[in-house]
C-alpha positions as a printed Julia matrix, in Angstrom:
113×3 Matrix{Float64}:
 64.56  212.32  -18.21
 65.64  213.02  -14.54
 69.21  211.58  -14.91
 69.87  214.19  -18.02
 68.35  217.01  -16.11
 71.03  216.12  -13.18
 74.2   215.43  -15.62
 73.4   218.99  -16.98
 73.36  220.64  -13.56
 76.53  218.76  -13.02
 75.1   216.41  -10.4
 75.45  212.63   -9.68
 72.74  209.78  -10.09
 73.91  206.5    -8.88
 71.82  203.39   -7.77
 72.69  201.48   -4.74
 70.37  198.62   -4.12
 66.52  199.58   -4.46
 67.78  203.69   -4.4
 68.66  205.85   -6.94
 70.79  208.27   -4.82
 71.09  212.09   -6.18
 74.22  213.93   -5.11
 73.97  217.51   -5.62
 77.86  217.78   -4.39
 76.63  219.64   -1.46
 73.75  217.35   -0.32
 72.6   213.87   -1.12
 68.74  212.65   -1.12
 67.34  209.39   -2.45
 64.52  207.73   -4.49
 62.84  204.57   -3.64
 60.43  202.56   -5.83
 60.26  205.37   -8.29
 57.68  207.41   -6.41
 58.95  208.3    -3.39
 61.75  210.97   -2.59
 63.54  210.77    1.1
 65.26  213.77    1.85
 67.85  213.04    5.12
 68.39  215.73    7.48
 71.02  215.41   10.2
 70.25  215.99   13.67
 72.95  217.65   16.35
 74.4   214.74   18.82
 76.47  217.7    20.68
 79.89  216.07   19.27
 79.99  218.11   16.19
 82.45  220.37   15.24
 82.02  224.22   13.82
 82.41  222.68   10.13
 80.05  220.06   10.86
 77.41  222.31   12.23
 77.86  224.56    9.04
 77.67  221.31    6.96
 74.28  220.27    8.39
 73.03  223.87    8.11
 73.86  223.7     4.49
 71.87  219.91    4.11
 68.99  221.67    6.37
 68.74  224.58    3.58
 68.87  222.22    0.74
 66.37  219.59    2.03
 63.73  222.22    3.5
 63.81  224.23   -0.06
 63.43  220.87   -1.93
 60.56  219.93   -0.05
 59.06  223.2     0.36
 59.15  223.4    -3.67
 57.51  220.26   -3.84
 54.63  220.81   -1.35
 52.49  219.13    0.97
 51.57  216.11    2.11
 54.93  214.67    3.41
 55.59  212.17    6.1
 58.62  212.19    8.97
 60.46  209.3    10.53
 63.56  209.13   12.67
 66.54  207.11   11.55
 69.36  207.21   13.85
 71.03  210.9    13.99
 68.58  211.79   11.01
 65.24  213.3    10.34
 63.69  211.61    6.98
 61.48  213.75    5.41
 59.28  211.59    2.93
 57.45  212.65   -0.18
 54.82  210.29   -2.56
 53.92  211.01   -5.92
 51.62  208.95   -7.84
 53.97  207.73  -10.49
 57.77  207.96  -11.8
 56.58  210.83  -14.69
 55.12  213.2   -11.35
 58.0   212.7    -9.29
 60.57  213.7   -11.95
 58.85  216.45  -13.4
 58.14  218.03   -9.81
 61.75  217.09   -8.97
 63.38  218.89  -11.75
 60.96  222.2   -11.29
 61.89  221.71   -7.49
 65.77  221.76   -8.25
 65.25  224.41  -10.92
 63.64  226.93   -8.05
 66.44  226.34   -5.9
 69.41  226.9    -8.14
 67.6   230.16   -9.14
 67.35  231.34   -5.87
 71.07  230.43   -5.08
 72.24  232.66   -7.78
 69.76  235.42   -7.04
 71.26  235.6    -3.3
């Protein structure tokens, strides 16, 4: 279901080891174990160019809108120069349904703006 939805939207789903990576062209996040979404948000290091900072802002906006649409609770961890926002679901079906709904919401907002 998720793979078909992503294809229709022009996004890609690829598998790398135990991760399913969702590539939304300007932002990527991953799914682990079928019931956990991990949304990386880059942290500035002070060495970024202006273009890098703009790209980081886009990634932050995508991640925050997705997480906001998915709702709480979420957990956080820091890995290198990224904050990982982690949202767990009871099963893969719930993950797919809520993720598709969240992605629809951010796409409709994008076209509204």
